[in-house]
Tab-separated table of C-alpha atoms in Angstrom:
chain	number	residue	atom	x	y	z
A	1	MET	CA	-14.030	-18.041	-50.019
A	2	LEU	CA	-16.732	-20.454	-48.999
A	3	LYS	CA	-16.792	-21.554	-45.369
A	4	ALA	CA	-19.335	-23.606	-43.450
A	5	CYS	CA	-20.298	-23.853	-39.807
A	6	LYS	CA	-22.468	-26.601	-38.324
A	7	TYR	CA	-25.003	-25.864	-35.592
A	8	ARG	CA	-27.259	-28.085	-33.515
A	9	ILE	CA	-30.938	-27.262	-34.094
A	10	TYR	CA	-33.991	-28.167	-32.024
A	11	PRO	CA	-37.157	-28.295	-34.151
A	12	THR	CA	-40.582	-28.520	-32.573
A	13	GLN	CA	-42.743	-31.604	-32.956
A	14	GLU	CA	-44.586	-30.129	-35.952
A	15	GLN	CA	-41.310	-29.062	-37.560
A	16	SER	CA	-39.852	-32.536	-36.963
A	17	ILE	CA	-42.831	-34.108	-38.731
A	18	LEU	CA	-42.405	-31.797	-41.725
A	19	LEU	CA	-38.663	-32.482	-41.793
A	20	GLY	CA	-39.367	-36.211	-41.738
A	21	LYS	CA	-41.710	-35.848	-44.712
A	22	SER	CA	-39.130	-33.736	-46.520
A	23	PHE	CA	-36.392	-36.316	-45.929
A	24	GLY	CA	-38.666	-39.039	-47.276
A	25	CYS	CA	-39.729	-37.095	-50.381
A	26	VAL	CA	-36.174	-36.090	-51.259
A	27	ARG	CA	-34.960	-39.654	-50.723
A	28	TRP	CA	-37.753	-41.065	-52.927
A	29	PHE	CA	-37.143	-38.551	-55.721
A	30	TYR	CA	-33.381	-39.153	-55.603
A	31	ASN	CA	-33.859	-42.918	-55.922
A	32	PHE	CA	-36.440	-42.426	-58.684
A	33	ALA	CA	-34.143	-40.128	-60.655
A	34	LEU	CA	-31.128	-42.397	-60.134
A	35	ASN	CA	-33.017	-45.452	-61.393
A	36	LEU	CA	-34.419	-43.520	-64.378
A	37	THR	CA	-30.981	-42.151	-65.265
A	38	SER	CA	-29.417	-45.608	-65.106
A	39	GLU	CA	-32.144	-47.162	-67.272
A	40	THR	CA	-31.937	-44.295	-69.786
A	41	TYR	CA	-28.174	-44.685	-70.036
A	42	LYS	CA	-28.492	-48.420	-70.662
A	43	ALA	CA	-31.089	-47.848	-73.402
A	44	THR	CA	-29.653	-44.809	-75.190
A	45	GLY	CA	-26.055	-44.456	-74.009
A	46	LYS	CA	-26.835	-41.039	-72.505
A	47	GLY	CA	-28.004	-40.145	-69.019
A	48	LEU	CA	-30.252	-37.357	-67.746
A	49	SER	CA	-28.924	-33.861	-67.154
A	50	ARG	CA	-29.684	-31.727	-64.124
A	51	ASN	CA	-32.434	-29.836	-65.966
A	52	ASP	CA	-33.957	-33.099	-67.216
A	53	ILE	CA	-34.259	-34.326	-63.633
A	54	ILE	CA	-35.750	-31.052	-62.370
A	55	ASN	CA	-38.265	-31.003	-65.237
A	56	LEU	CA	-39.678	-34.299	-63.963
A	57	LEU	CA	-41.083	-32.634	-60.862
A	58	PRO	CA	-44.280	-30.952	-62.261
A	59	SER	CA	-45.692	-34.202	-63.640
A	60	LEU	CA	-44.622	-36.205	-60.587
A	61	LYS	CA	-46.308	-33.744	-58.231
A	62	LYS	CA	-49.576	-34.233	-60.115
A	63	GLU	CA	-49.243	-37.996	-59.831
A	64	TYR	CA	-47.993	-38.008	-56.220
A	65	GLU	CA	-49.603	-35.179	-54.254
A	66	TRP	CA	-47.428	-35.770	-51.207
A	67	LEU	CA	-44.447	-34.412	-53.161
A	68	THR	CA	-45.952	-30.921	-52.739
A	69	GLU	CA	-45.569	-30.985	-48.941
A	70	PRO	CA	-41.788	-30.353	-48.654
A	71	PRO	CA	-40.162	-27.129	-49.898
A	72	SER	CA	-39.732	-27.241	-53.669
A	73	GLN	CA	-36.115	-26.051	-53.441
A	74	CYS	CA	-35.121	-29.240	-51.615
A	75	LEU	CA	-36.464	-31.423	-54.427
A	76	GLN	CA	-34.767	-29.290	-57.061
A	77	GLN	CA	-31.424	-29.805	-55.340
A	78	VAL	CA	-31.686	-33.513	-56.121
A	79	GLY	CA	-30.867	-32.779	-59.764
A	80	LEU	CA	-27.709	-30.923	-58.751
A	81	ASP	CA	-26.606	-33.604	-56.275
A	82	LEU	CA	-27.207	-36.467	-58.696
A	83	SER	CA	-25.447	-34.771	-61.616
A	84	SER	CA	-22.479	-34.010	-59.347
A	85	GLY	CA	-22.412	-37.656	-58.246
A	86	PHE	CA	-22.263	-38.886	-61.837
A	87	LEU	CA	-19.594	-36.309	-62.706
A	88	ASN	CA	-17.419	-37.507	-59.819
A	89	PHE	CA	-17.955	-41.099	-60.966
A	90	PHE	CA	-16.951	-40.474	-64.578
A	91	GLU	CA	-13.886	-38.520	-63.444
A	92	LYS	CA	-12.974	-41.447	-61.130
A	93	ARG	CA	-13.240	-39.428	-57.928
A	94	ALA	CA	-16.027	-41.567	-56.465
A	95	LYS	CA	-17.993	-44.764	-56.949
A	96	TYR	CA	-21.271	-45.077	-58.852
A	97	PRO	CA	-24.092	-43.271	-56.973
A	98	ASN	CA	-25.995	-45.513	-54.568
A	99	PHE	CA	-29.654	-45.516	-53.610
A	100	LYS	CA	-30.486	-43.706	-50.378
A	101	LYS	CA	-31.823	-45.696	-47.421
A	102	LYS	CA	-34.088	-44.612	-44.603
A	103	GLY	CA	-31.892	-46.013	-41.837
A	104	GLN	CA	-28.866	-43.956	-42.846
A	105	LYS	CA	-28.118	-40.281	-42.314
A	106	GLN	CA	-30.815	-38.065	-43.869
A	107	SER	CA	-30.204	-34.578	-45.258
A	108	ILE	CA	-31.853	-31.845	-47.343
A	109	ARG	CA	-30.499	-28.523	-48.597
A	110	PHE	CA	-32.209	-25.134	-48.683
A	111	PRO	CA	-30.587	-22.800	-51.263
A	112	GLN	CA	-32.880	-19.777	-50.702
A	113	GLY	CA	-35.428	-18.297	-48.323
A	114	ILE	CA	-33.005	-18.809	-45.406
A	115	LYS	CA	-31.906	-16.504	-42.607
A	116	LEU	CA	-29.962	-16.843	-39.367
A	117	ASP	CA	-30.971	-14.204	-36.853
A	118	GLY	CA	-29.815	-14.569	-33.280
A	119	ASP	CA	-30.694	-18.023	-31.970
A	120	TYR	CA	-33.244	-18.801	-34.671
A	121	LEU	CA	-32.763	-20.195	-38.159
A	122	THR	CA	-35.519	-19.360	-40.644
A	123	LEU	CA	-36.236	-22.065	-43.239
A	124	PRO	CA	-38.912	-22.285	-45.980
A	125	LYS	CA	-42.216	-23.808	-44.757
A	126	LEU	CA	-40.613	-24.586	-41.387
A	127	GLY	CA	-40.432	-21.045	-40.074
A	128	LYS	CA	-38.084	-20.244	-37.208
A	129	VAL	CA	-36.137	-23.159	-35.758
A	130	TYR	CA	-34.192	-22.804	-32.525
A	131	CYS	CA	-30.472	-23.012	-33.271
A	132	LYS	CA	-27.570	-23.370	-30.848
A	133	VAL	CA	-25.184	-20.796	-32.352
A	134	SER	CA	-21.579	-21.169	-31.209
A	135	ARG	CA	-20.085	-18.567	-33.545
A	136	LEU	CA	-21.108	-16.580	-36.596
A	137	LEU	CA	-19.121	-16.466	-39.813
A	138	GLU	CA	-18.752	-13.293	-41.831
A	139	GLY	CA	-20.326	-13.078	-45.265
A	140	LYS	CA	-23.515	-13.948	-47.105
A	141	LEU	CA	-25.484	-17.056	-46.195
A	142	LYS	CA	-25.586	-19.150	-49.389
A	143	SER	CA	-27.314	-22.365	-48.319
A	144	VAL	CA	-28.336	-24.442	-45.320
A	145	THR	CA	-28.111	-28.237	-45.196
A	146	VAL	CA	-30.281	-29.810	-42.497
A	147	SER	CA	-29.328	-33.342	-41.492
A	148	LEU	CA	-30.636	-35.990	-39.115
A	149	ASN	CA	-28.110	-38.497	-37.783
A	150	PRO	CA	-29.026	-42.045	-36.643
A	151	SER	CA	-29.088	-40.969	-32.986
A	152	GLY	CA	-31.984	-38.561	-33.666
A	153	GLU	CA	-30.033	-35.274	-33.526
A	154	TYR	CA	-30.696	-32.468	-36.017
A	155	TYR	CA	-27.888	-30.304	-37.390
A	156	ALA	CA	-27.771	-27.365	-39.789
A	157	ALA	CA	-24.624	-26.731	-41.854
A	158	CYS	CA	-24.631	-23.070	-42.922
A	159	LEU	CA	-22.504	-22.190	-45.951
A	160	TYR	CA	-21.163	-18.629	-46.113
A	161	ASP	CA	-19.395	-16.658	-48.822
A	162	ASP	CA	-17.159	-13.990	-47.290
A	163	GLY	CA	-16.426	-12.405	-50.685
A	164	LYS	CA	-12.668	-12.685	-50.221
A	165	ASP	CA	-10.147	-14.400	-52.475
A	166	LYS	CA	-7.869	-17.119	-51.207
A	167	PRO	CA	-4.599	-15.657	-49.917
A	168	VAL	CA	-1.477	-16.176	-51.998
A	169	SER	CA	0.585	-19.064	-50.678
A	170	SER	CA	4.128	-18.354	-49.588
A	171	SER	CA	6.935	-20.683	-48.541
A	172	GLU	CA	8.615	-18.085	-46.323
A	173	GLY	CA	8.589	-19.479	-42.812
A	174	LYS	CA	8.920	-22.717	-40.913
A	175	ALA	CA	8.559	-26.021	-42.771
A	176	ILE	CA	7.471	-29.134	-40.933
A	177	GLY	CA	7.138	-32.799	-41.822
A	178	ILE	CA	4.461	-34.943	-40.194
A	179	ASP	CA	4.657	-38.711	-39.768
A	180	MET	CA	1.359	-40.384	-38.871
A	181	GLY	CA	1.386	-43.176	-36.311
A	182	ILE	CA	-0.712	-45.228	-33.919
A	183	ASN	CA	1.145	-45.087	-30.594
A	184	TYR	CA	1.602	-41.365	-31.210
A	185	TYR	CA	-0.895	-39.770	-33.553
A	186	ALA	CA	1.414	-37.261	-35.258
A	187	ILE	CA	5.180	-36.935	-34.979
A	188	THR	CA	6.688	-33.730	-36.369
A	189	SER	CA	10.166	-33.130	-37.724
A	190	ASP	CA	10.994	-30.759	-34.857
A	191	GLY	CA	10.765	-33.694	-32.420
A	192	THR	CA	7.263	-33.103	-31.062
A	193	LYS	CA	5.027	-36.131	-30.519
A	194	HIS	CA	1.267	-35.647	-30.284
A	195	GLY	CA	-0.505	-38.388	-28.380
A	196	ASN	CA	-3.250	-40.553	-29.845
A	197	PRO	CA	-6.443	-40.379	-27.713
A	198	LYS	CA	-7.890	-43.593	-29.284
A	199	TYR	CA	-11.523	-42.683	-28.641
A	200	TYR	CA	-12.936	-45.869	-30.132
A	201	ARG	CA	-10.853	-47.953	-27.752
A	202	LYS	CA	-12.017	-45.731	-24.890
A	203	TYR	CA	-15.701	-46.379	-25.574
A	204	GLU	CA	-15.307	-49.905	-26.960
A	205	VAL	CA	-16.630	-51.665	-23.845
A	206	LYS	CA	-19.648	-49.379	-23.612
A	207	LEU	CA	-20.376	-49.829	-27.311
A	208	ALA	CA	-20.165	-53.619	-27.026
A	209	LYS	CA	-22.624	-53.545	-24.115
A	210	ARG	CA	-25.130	-51.445	-26.090
A	211	GLN	CA	-24.759	-53.667	-29.162
A	212	LYS	CA	-25.321	-56.774	-27.068
A	213	GLN	CA	-28.545	-55.278	-25.692
A	214	LEU	CA	-29.642	-54.417	-29.237
A	215	SER	CA	-29.058	-57.948	-30.508
A	216	ARG	CA	-31.444	-59.340	-27.871
A	217	LYS	CA	-34.372	-57.118	-28.841
A	218	GLN	CA	-37.092	-58.411	-31.125
A	219	LYS	CA	-36.918	-57.030	-34.648
A	220	GLY	CA	-39.552	-54.409	-35.381
A	221	SER	CA	-40.289	-53.706	-31.703
A	222	SER	CA	-40.193	-50.329	-29.969
A	223	ASN	CA	-37.544	-51.570	-27.551
A	224	ARG	CA	-35.283	-52.459	-30.464
A	225	LYS	CA	-35.688	-48.931	-31.820
A	226	LYS	CA	-34.706	-47.489	-28.432
A	227	ALA	CA	-31.706	-49.803	-28.218
A	228	ARG	CA	-30.615	-48.821	-31.737
A	229	ILE	CA	-30.647	-45.153	-30.752
A	230	LYS	CA	-28.474	-45.927	-27.717
A	231	VAL	CA	-25.913	-47.630	-29.965
A	232	ALA	CA	-26.015	-44.685	-32.379
A	233	LYS	CA	-25.407	-42.237	-29.537
A	234	VAL	CA	-22.196	-44.041	-28.551
A	235	HIS	CA	-20.987	-43.898	-32.161
A	236	SER	CA	-21.917	-40.201	-32.282
A	237	LYS	CA	-19.935	-39.550	-29.097
A	238	ILE	CA	-16.843	-41.230	-30.573
A	239	THR	CA	-17.174	-39.264	-33.816
A	240	ARG	CA	-17.570	-35.892	-32.093
A	241	CYS	CA	-14.622	-36.494	-29.752
A	242	ARG	CA	-12.415	-37.529	-32.663
A	243	GLU	CA	-13.423	-34.523	-34.790
A	244	ASP	CA	-12.758	-32.152	-31.883
A	245	PHE	CA	-9.260	-33.565	-31.450
A	246	LEU	CA	-8.486	-33.415	-35.176
A	247	GLN	CA	-9.790	-29.858	-35.507
A	248	LYS	CA	-7.654	-28.583	-32.638
A	249	LEU	CA	-4.494	-30.396	-33.709
A	250	SER	CA	-4.791	-29.356	-37.364
A	251	ARG	CA	-5.423	-25.736	-36.356
A	252	LYS	CA	-2.346	-25.748	-34.102
A	253	LEU	CA	-0.083	-27.132	-36.841
A	254	VAL	CA	-1.381	-24.714	-39.488
A	255	ASP	CA	-1.005	-21.686	-37.204
A	256	GLU	CA	2.571	-22.551	-36.218
A	257	ASN	CA	3.998	-23.555	-39.614
A	258	GLN	CA	4.146	-22.170	-43.151
A	259	VAL	CA	4.907	-25.344	-45.116
A	260	ILE	CA	3.194	-28.574	-44.041
A	261	ILE	CA	4.325	-31.878	-45.550
A	262	VAL	CA	2.663	-35.263	-45.029
A	263	GLU	CA	2.646	-38.691	-46.682
A	264	ASN	CA	-0.063	-39.629	-49.176
A	265	LEU	CA	-1.234	-42.698	-47.271
A	266	ALA	CA	-3.468	-45.364	-48.839
A	267	VAL	CA	-5.697	-45.869	-45.803
A	268	ARG	CA	-8.085	-48.130	-47.736
A	269	ASN	CA	-5.259	-50.587	-48.360
A	270	MET	CA	-3.791	-50.253	-44.877
A	271	VAL	CA	-7.001	-51.303	-43.121
A	272	LYS	CA	-6.733	-54.694	-44.848
A	273	ASN	CA	-4.227	-55.564	-42.126
A	274	SER	CA	-6.457	-57.428	-39.666
A	275	LYS	CA	-4.192	-56.644	-36.694
A	276	LEU	CA	-4.108	-52.876	-37.227
A	277	ALA	CA	-7.404	-52.216	-39.043
A	278	LYS	CA	-9.350	-51.073	-35.990
A	279	SER	CA	-6.589	-48.738	-34.778
A	280	ILE	CA	-6.060	-47.244	-38.243
A	281	SER	CA	-9.784	-46.635	-38.701
A	282	ASP	CA	-9.981	-45.070	-35.255
A	283	ALA	CA	-7.165	-42.634	-36.100
A	284	GLY	CA	-8.956	-40.882	-38.963
A	285	TRP	CA	-5.800	-39.987	-40.900
A	286	GLY	CA	-7.699	-39.150	-44.077
A	287	LYS	CA	-9.936	-36.597	-42.386
A	288	PHE	CA	-6.951	-35.087	-40.575
A	289	CYS	CA	-5.090	-34.531	-43.864
A	290	THR	CA	-8.229	-33.011	-45.372
A	291	MET	CA	-8.422	-30.544	-42.476
A	292	LEU	CA	-4.767	-29.639	-42.890
A	293	LYS	CA	-5.300	-29.046	-46.597
A	294	TYR	CA	-8.274	-26.689	-46.502
A	295	LYS	CA	-7.014	-24.798	-43.461
A	296	SER	CA	-3.689	-24.277	-45.221
A	297	GLU	CA	-5.538	-22.822	-48.220
A	298	TRP	CA	-7.481	-20.462	-45.969
A	299	GLU	CA	-4.337	-19.173	-44.251
A	300	GLY	CA	-2.034	-18.987	-47.282
A	301	ARG	CA	0.078	-21.941	-46.160
A	302	ILE	CA	1.586	-24.587	-48.443
A	303	TYR	CA	0.348	-28.164	-48.078
A	304	ILE	CA	2.367	-30.934	-49.779
A	305	GLU	CA	1.808	-34.688	-49.965
A	306	ILE	CA	4.785	-36.865	-50.831
A	307	ASP	CA	4.608	-40.302	-52.425
A	308	ARG	CA	3.424	-43.067	-50.117
A	309	PHE	CA	6.269	-45.368	-51.225
A	310	PHE	CA	8.978	-42.940	-50.143
A	311	PRO	CA	11.092	-44.898	-47.555
A	312	SER	CA	10.970	-42.277	-44.844
A	313	SER	CA	11.487	-44.638	-41.891
A	314	LYS	CA	14.468	-46.673	-43.083
A	315	THR	CA	16.490	-43.825	-44.598
A	316	CYS	CA	19.036	-42.032	-42.446
A	317	SER	CA	18.164	-38.342	-42.310
A	318	ASN	CA	21.824	-37.482	-41.727
A	319	CYS	CA	23.748	-39.368	-44.467
A	320	LEU	CA	20.808	-40.766	-46.513
A	321	HIS	CA	21.919	-44.360	-46.089
A	322	GLN	CA	18.974	-46.693	-46.687
A	323	LEU	CA	18.400	-49.937	-44.798
A	324	ASP	CA	17.268	-53.008	-46.682
A	325	ASN	CA	14.541	-53.791	-44.149
A	326	LEU	CA	13.107	-52.266	-40.975
A	327	SER	CA	10.298	-54.088	-39.167
A	328	LEU	CA	7.555	-52.232	-37.319
A	329	ASP	CA	8.656	-53.446	-33.874
A	330	ILE	CA	11.973	-51.553	-34.146
A	331	ARG	CA	11.326	-48.055	-32.782
A	332	SER	CA	14.935	-46.806	-32.816
A	333	TRP	CA	17.968	-47.799	-34.862
A	334	GLN	CA	21.591	-46.816	-35.492
A	335	CYS	CA	22.802	-45.964	-38.961
A	336	PRO	CA	25.572	-48.433	-39.925
A	337	LYS	CA	27.266	-45.769	-42.065
A	338	CYS	CA	27.401	-42.612	-39.905
A	339	GLN	CA	26.567	-44.248	-36.544
A	340	THR	CA	23.738	-41.797	-35.869
A	341	VAL	CA	21.051	-43.143	-33.517
A	342	HIS	CA	17.559	-42.392	-34.812
A	343	ASP	CA	14.139	-42.371	-33.260
A	344	ARG	CA	12.143	-44.136	-35.963
A	345	ASP	CA	9.235	-41.678	-36.060
A	346	ILE	CA	11.206	-38.448	-35.751
A	347	ASN	CA	13.652	-39.630	-38.417
A	348	ALA	CA	10.721	-40.412	-40.734
A	349	ALA	CA	9.215	-36.953	-40.131
A	350	MET	CA	12.542	-35.289	-40.965
A	351	ASN	CA	12.828	-37.254	-44.207
A	352	ILE	CA	9.250	-36.356	-45.105
A	353	ARG	CA	10.056	-32.672	-44.563
A	354	ASP	CA	13.208	-32.822	-46.690
A	355	GLU	CA	11.462	-34.684	-49.516
A	356	GLY	CA	8.632	-32.162	-49.486
A	357	LEU	CA	11.062	-29.259	-49.669
A	358	ARG	CA	12.766	-30.946	-52.607
A	359	LEU	CA	9.433	-31.191	-54.417
A	360	LEU	CA	8.665	-27.586	-53.532
A	361	ALA	CA	11.948	-26.498	-55.062
A	362	GLY	CA	10.906	-27.915	-58.411
A	363	GLY	CA	11.349	-31.652	-58.202
A	364	HIS	CA	15.112	-31.532	-58.748
A	365	LEU	CA	18.003	-32.490	-56.499
A	366	ALA	CA	17.711	-29.369	-54.406
A	367	ASN	CA	19.275	-28.583	-51.083
A	368	ALA	CA	16.783	-29.018	-48.256
A	369	SER	CA	17.880	-28.276	-44.711
A	370	ARG	CA	21.452	-27.810	-46.019
A	371	ARG	CA	21.826	-31.334	-47.350
A	372	ARG	CA	20.765	-33.377	-50.322
A	373	VAL	CA	17.648	-35.399	-49.886
A	374	ARG	CA	17.956	-38.083	-52.559
A	375	PRO	CA	20.834	-40.585	-52.712
A	376	SER	CA	23.214	-39.868	-55.546
A	377	LYS	CA	22.970	-43.355	-57.067
A	378	GLY	CA	19.414	-42.755	-58.268
A	379	THR	CA	18.151	-46.165	-57.145
A	380	ALA	CA	14.418	-46.710	-56.816
A	381	PHE	CA	12.951	-46.621	-53.332
A	382	ARG	CA	11.241	-49.750	-52.077
A	383	GLY	CA	10.000	-51.106	-48.806
A	384	ASN	CA	7.484	-50.367	-46.092
A	385	VAL	CA	6.346	-46.918	-45.048
A	386	GLY	CA	6.115	-45.850	-41.426
């Protein structure tokens, strides 16, 4: 299996200059190859392959001598990255590749000539770079991706291959349904509610103050550059706090359960709600589900996503009676058929679990938690989720 670990690195001034040149050369070659591929496709109906892009380098290096300064492996990776981007586009997994910009996050990848020994990371042409190693992964070091974020911090993502196959998934064990929320981040079918730290809200006042200071600086000045870095550092703080919370919560849920079932939420459509957009974006539900998925694969767990239109909140988990409507402000309700009082979120999590177990059993009307999950009338489910 392939696993990656990200470390903070501290290059010297000379190494920072070389990294800056490498970022610029890779960005220029990527944009050049993207433009050439697009023009070639318009003219001939066919784009450029990975080898076609790499074969451009010898002639370009003769024309532009500064392309010889960065490690050649970094430039060669552009062909792989661009071909992967077009493949994802044609298979409708991503949008059309965009041109890279200097003000955004910069990154380059080293596929060979790399070594991590102690607190130093050896990279081609850069030599040994001090690296803050938190933990070491077992296996062979396959590649290193060095990135520079807008706040001026350097990171190295080391990809390892441990030589092991993915464990066989088994459904033997505890199954849990997870309902995502805003007041509480995750509500599980066993009745546990995990709080939402809301890190963006926590640092919102500080961020607004930094952005106000930035807006008053003259464009192109050194003070504006310093103010921009201060704004970027607040954003970086929010991101790191959120990722730490999501990593710990996803690890806890994967370690304690064998079958994990969530809703396939359309976050892109949900953020169109102007009243909840900021809170939904702050939650990071998409990244959390991604963490649950790959950690489940590593540990041999089963990860299931049910349909986003499944009416988990307004269906009684006891008798399966479905309400016609249930507004978001109602947090608890009583079933008019069996008189069971439900907590809205816990009831939704239980229905998510039962629906996932039904899908796991083969998509038929199977018994999940000793009761049928689908109503016997076979009516289509409609209404709001959550």
